[in-house]
Amino acid sequence: MARDYYEVLGVPRGAGAEELQQAYRKLARTYHPDVNADPAAEERFKVVNEAYSVLSDPGTRARYDRFGPDYRQIPADFDERAAAAGFGRGPQGRGARAGAGRGRTRRGGEAAAGQGFDGGGGFSGDGGFSGGVGGDGDGSGIGIGIDFEDLVGDLFGAHGAAGPIPGADQEAELELTVEEAFQGGRRRVTLAGPAGPRSYQVTIPPGVVDGQRIRLAGQGGQGRAGGRAGDLYLAVRIAPHPRYRLSGRDIHVELPVTPWEAALGASVAVTTPRGEAKVRVVAGSSCGRRLRLRGEGMPNPNGGTGDLYAEVRVMVPPTLTPAERQLFEQLAAESTFTPRT
């Protein structure tokens, strides 16, 4: 059973060109054989392609809207050829309205009572022509000697060819380190494909974030019948990092400090993707305290660069020298500080 092309694309019958293209691209990204290994996906992709090729061409779409699944049997110049054969368009714009009787026209001009003209020229819905010299719509007029098979063979012999079919957009994953995403640059990327691996030179803009897509125009699926190639989208994934943690465009990093730096305050170095920076540890800082470095997060060409947050982690020596032990014991004896209260 023929499927309705509008239902295939999931669009209303009055959908415009942009809505059709958006629906097609969405379905193509889902069912294209290059990105979907399910055997049923390839068949679904063919149906989607066929639907789009018909509805994206104004002339073919007009014939489809007018004649439904039989549109391929209707030549593009149907109206002109029908007029030249002596059959005008009916008041509804789809040829003359057929009468209600039943029957068929025999070769040699004998007209049987049946489906006939309503006083104009046209054709019956079941494939038979009936005469109409002064016809009153009941098909009982004198036959005019038209061979239906010859006439329909002339009018309907051309099959409309499908127009250009654009290639499908494709998507792949591009894993980057925090440093690569921060700095940007150029990188060669090799992706597997049905025809073997393909390499691309990719320009990575500074400050890309997880989930952002990089578009490579014309590098997607190949078009058919002269259709343009689709685009390739690389979805950025930021790999886990031993030092940095991203939250949007903000960068979080741990800042190890000694007990005396935390207690007395100090200016210490912190490593950032941009390089080393100095941060002031406030006296009396405990673990978990965050120190903000404004504008040191992920860059943003559109404004709104992120910040870097250095989180204090107080570290004690894993082993103590005799002098260090003596000092810690002296501190323990002198101090009245009790963090558990």
XYZ file of C-alpha atoms in Angstrom:
341
model
C 0.000 0.000 0.000
C 1.391 3.399 -1.006
C 2.332 5.593 1.920
C 1.353 9.219 2.160
C 4.536 11.264 1.668
C 3.408 13.935 4.098
C 2.965 11.275 6.785
C 6.397 9.824 5.957
C 8.048 13.183 6.663
C 5.690 13.999 9.526
C 4.607 17.369 8.107
C 1.201 18.910 7.312
C 0.073 19.144 3.704
C 0.624 22.880 3.706
C 4.238 22.626 4.880
C 6.684 25.075 3.321
C 10.076 24.323 1.799
C 11.999 25.058 5.006
C 9.737 22.845 7.112
C 10.118 20.012 4.594
C 13.905 20.338 4.633
C 14.101 20.358 8.432
C 11.908 17.253 8.654
C 13.973 15.481 5.984
C 17.307 16.278 7.632
C 16.087 15.076 11.002
C 14.898 11.751 9.571
C 17.995 11.357 7.399
C 20.272 11.731 10.416
C 18.295 8.950 12.085
C 17.972 6.435 9.252
C 20.943 7.026 6.934
C 22.813 3.695 6.458
C 26.107 5.386 7.266
C 24.943 6.162 10.806
C 22.328 3.462 11.429
C 23.334 -0.203 11.065
C 19.766 -1.517 11.419
C 18.837 -3.225 8.101
C 15.332 -1.745 8.333
C 16.800 1.749 8.539
C 18.077 1.641 4.952
C 14.612 0.844 3.619
C 13.094 3.596 5.742
C 15.752 6.014 4.474
C 14.811 5.197 0.866
C 11.168 6.008 1.593
C 12.149 9.266 3.294
C 14.350 10.204 0.311
C 11.554 9.444 -2.126
C 9.057 11.505 -0.139
C 11.391 14.480 0.048
C 12.387 14.325 -3.619
C 8.691 14.505 -4.583
C 7.524 17.161 -2.139
C 10.588 19.414 -2.486
C 9.977 19.860 -6.224
C 7.018 22.251 -6.791
C 5.952 20.664 -10.075
C 6.139 17.073 -8.830
C 4.459 18.041 -5.567
C 1.578 19.662 -7.469
C 1.011 16.449 -9.439
C 1.229 14.391 -6.236
C -1.290 16.642 -4.477
C -3.611 16.384 -7.453
C -3.343 12.715 -8.379
C -2.009 11.012 -5.248
C -0.030 7.750 -5.678
C -0.641 7.825 -9.451
C 1.351 11.043 -9.859
C 4.229 9.237 -11.611
C 1.927 8.358 -14.508
C 1.011 11.999 -15.019
C 3.309 14.009 -17.327
C 4.388 17.452 -16.174
C 2.537 19.080 -19.112
C -0.658 17.098 -18.542
C -3.011 20.089 -18.647
C -1.512 21.422 -21.891
C -1.573 18.037 -23.600
C -5.108 17.360 -22.433
C -6.212 20.736 -23.755
C -4.497 20.050 -27.079
C -6.418 16.777 -27.304
C -9.662 18.664 -26.868
C -10.331 18.028 -23.199
C -10.625 21.073 -21.000
C -10.186 21.265 -17.270
C -13.343 20.907 -15.287
C -14.701 23.394 -12.746
C -12.836 21.676 -9.926
C -9.475 22.003 -11.713
C -9.026 18.224 -12.042
C -10.583 17.592 -15.450
C -14.310 17.380 -16.117
C -16.463 15.853 -13.440
C -17.561 12.325 -14.253
C -21.180 11.252 -14.226
C -22.594 8.695 -11.853
C -23.344 5.851 -14.256
C -21.212 2.797 -14.920
C -19.860 1.446 -18.201
C -16.988 1.766 -20.657
C -16.331 3.038 -24.199
C -15.726 0.434 -26.854
C -13.281 0.772 -29.751
C -15.040 2.158 -32.846
C -17.017 4.856 -31.052
C -19.888 2.890 -29.518
C -20.726 4.549 -26.224
C -22.286 2.455 -23.515
C -24.503 3.978 -20.886
C -22.304 4.629 -17.905
C -19.759 7.006 -16.522
C -19.853 10.008 -18.805
C -19.149 13.698 -19.177
C -21.069 16.463 -17.540
C -21.214 18.391 -20.775
C -17.457 19.100 -21.004
C -14.414 16.994 -21.791
C -12.904 14.634 -19.266
C -12.358 11.043 -18.316
C -14.123 8.604 -16.062
C -12.738 7.528 -12.723
C -12.785 3.846 -13.670
C -10.872 4.190 -16.925
C -13.687 4.575 -19.539
C -14.606 7.548 -21.728
C -18.236 8.220 -22.632
C -19.574 10.520 -25.338
C -21.050 13.957 -24.793
C -22.544 15.659 -27.872
C -25.165 17.595 -25.990
C -24.628 15.119 -23.192
C -26.605 15.616 -20.002
C -24.196 13.854 -17.664
C -25.799 10.422 -17.732
C -23.431 9.010 -20.364
C -26.223 8.293 -22.861
C -25.038 10.604 -25.668
C -23.698 9.515 -29.028
C -20.183 7.980 -28.935
C -17.481 10.186 -30.467
C -15.132 7.407 -31.539
C -12.268 7.996 -29.072
C -9.994 5.050 -28.332
C -9.367 5.376 -24.591
C -6.262 3.201 -24.561
C -4.599 5.195 -27.350
C -5.426 8.542 -25.795
C -4.377 7.606 -22.265
C -1.218 5.994 -23.605
C -0.347 9.322 -25.213
C -1.252 11.478 -22.236
C 0.087 9.300 -19.460
C 3.020 7.529 -21.069
C 5.683 9.820 -19.537
C 6.788 9.030 -16.038
C 7.987 11.984 -13.993
C 11.608 11.499 -13.013
C 12.589 12.201 -9.420
C 14.545 15.418 -8.927
C 17.945 15.779 -7.284
C 18.165 14.104 -3.882
C 20.387 15.921 -1.382
C 22.801 13.880 0.701
C 22.035 13.244 4.351
C 23.681 15.173 7.150
C 25.919 12.957 9.269
C 27.196 13.214 12.807
C 30.255 11.827 14.562
C 31.883 12.334 17.948
C 35.043 14.387 18.411
C 36.826 13.840 21.731
C 39.031 16.700 22.932
C 41.165 17.334 25.977
C 40.384 20.365 28.103
C 43.531 22.029 26.766
C 42.514 21.406 23.118
C 39.025 22.769 23.739
C 40.457 25.791 25.564
C 43.088 26.734 22.995
C 41.422 25.598 19.761
C 43.520 25.019 16.670
C 43.650 22.588 13.762
C 43.509 18.830 14.032
C 43.336 15.940 11.587
C 40.427 13.626 12.302
C 39.980 10.167 10.758
C 36.532 8.594 10.771
C 35.428 5.132 9.698
C 32.909 4.881 6.879
C 31.273 2.298 4.582
C 33.843 3.092 1.882
C 36.764 3.009 4.314
C 38.325 5.573 6.646
C 38.245 9.253 5.677
C 40.422 12.040 7.067
C 39.385 15.631 7.640
C 41.318 18.741 8.631
C 39.184 20.249 11.377
C 39.448 23.795 12.691
C 38.554 23.799 16.393
C 37.409 27.213 17.629
C 38.832 28.236 21.033
C 36.452 27.618 23.906
C 34.274 24.819 22.494
C 32.285 23.101 25.218
C 30.871 19.622 25.689
C 27.956 18.961 23.326
C 28.799 21.785 20.933
C 28.838 20.799 17.246
C 31.449 21.707 14.644
C 30.042 21.804 11.093
C 32.010 20.592 8.093
C 29.995 21.825 5.114
C 29.566 19.358 2.248
C 31.378 16.522 4.038
C 28.275 14.436 4.817
C 26.435 11.889 2.686
C 26.718 12.210 -1.079
C 23.691 13.457 -2.995
C 22.016 11.574 -5.801
C 20.977 12.690 -9.250
C 22.974 15.885 -8.904
C 21.827 16.683 -5.371
C 24.207 18.533 -3.086
C 26.189 16.698 -0.420
C 25.059 16.827 3.187
C 27.045 18.279 6.071
C 29.141 16.493 8.669
C 28.641 17.550 12.280
C 31.271 16.721 14.885
C 29.747 16.614 18.362
C 32.390 17.695 20.872
C 33.006 15.508 23.912
C 35.472 16.752 26.521
C 37.494 13.857 27.920
C 37.816 13.512 31.716
C 40.872 15.354 33.005
C 43.028 14.471 36.039
C 43.217 18.123 37.116
C 40.346 20.130 35.614
C 36.587 19.794 35.910
C 34.303 21.784 33.624
C 30.940 23.256 34.513
C 29.728 25.035 31.415
C 32.499 27.535 30.723
C 33.771 27.583 34.310
C 36.856 25.524 35.170
C 37.338 23.989 38.614
C 40.748 22.922 39.867
C 42.026 21.696 43.213
C 44.639 23.869 44.953
C 46.839 21.890 47.355
C 48.263 24.044 50.189
C 50.294 23.304 53.315
C 48.776 23.667 56.788
C 50.835 26.786 57.452
C 49.875 28.355 54.091
C 46.230 27.769 54.897
C 46.618 29.093 58.440
C 48.887 32.081 57.753
C 47.857 32.940 54.177
C 50.121 32.879 51.155
C 50.418 33.601 47.438
C 50.654 30.263 45.644
C 50.868 29.122 42.010
C 47.943 27.377 40.325
C 48.112 25.652 36.926
C 45.444 26.705 34.399
C 44.934 25.751 30.718
C 46.358 29.159 29.862
C 49.486 28.562 31.965
C 50.560 29.203 35.539
C 48.778 31.899 37.559
C 49.134 33.251 41.084
C 46.322 33.106 43.592
C 46.146 34.571 47.077
C 45.200 32.075 49.781
C 43.434 33.956 52.535
C 44.703 33.323 56.071
C 42.539 30.808 57.903
C 41.411 28.988 54.730
C 40.042 25.471 55.207
C 39.510 22.645 52.746
C 36.744 23.419 50.268
C 37.207 27.174 50.192
C 36.978 28.414 46.601
C 39.176 31.141 45.211
C 37.873 32.756 42.012
C 40.051 33.849 39.113
C 37.755 35.966 36.955
C 37.991 35.409 33.187
C 40.371 32.459 33.422
C 37.754 29.904 32.385
C 36.818 28.701 28.902
C 36.924 31.539 26.343
C 33.798 32.568 24.470
C 34.082 34.493 21.169
C 30.551 35.815 21.730
C 31.354 37.155 25.192
C 30.776 35.671 28.622
C 34.129 33.982 29.193
C 34.034 31.589 32.143
C 35.925 31.820 35.430
C 38.408 29.502 37.090
C 37.738 28.330 40.639
C 40.649 27.047 42.717
C 39.401 24.907 45.604
C 41.658 24.727 48.649
C 42.902 21.314 49.747
C 45.031 21.348 52.896
C 47.728 18.703 52.634
C 49.945 17.396 55.473
C 53.354 15.783 55.011
C 52.981 12.005 54.543
C 55.995 11.497 56.788
C 57.426 13.885 59.379
C 60.996 14.685 60.202
C 61.855 14.777 63.900
C 61.845 18.589 63.812
C 58.445 18.724 62.078
C 56.990 16.277 64.568
C 58.265 18.393 67.447
C 56.699 21.540 65.971
C 53.351 19.829 65.396
C 53.388 18.485 68.931
C 54.155 21.965 70.238
C 51.263 23.378 68.156
C 48.915 20.715 69.481
C 49.901 21.590 73.048
C 49.468 25.326 72.538
C 46.351 25.535 70.351
C 42.806 25.582 71.735
C 41.213 25.199 68.289
C 38.734 22.316 68.020
C 37.190 21.971 64.521
C 34.658 19.328 65.644
C 32.764 21.761 67.807
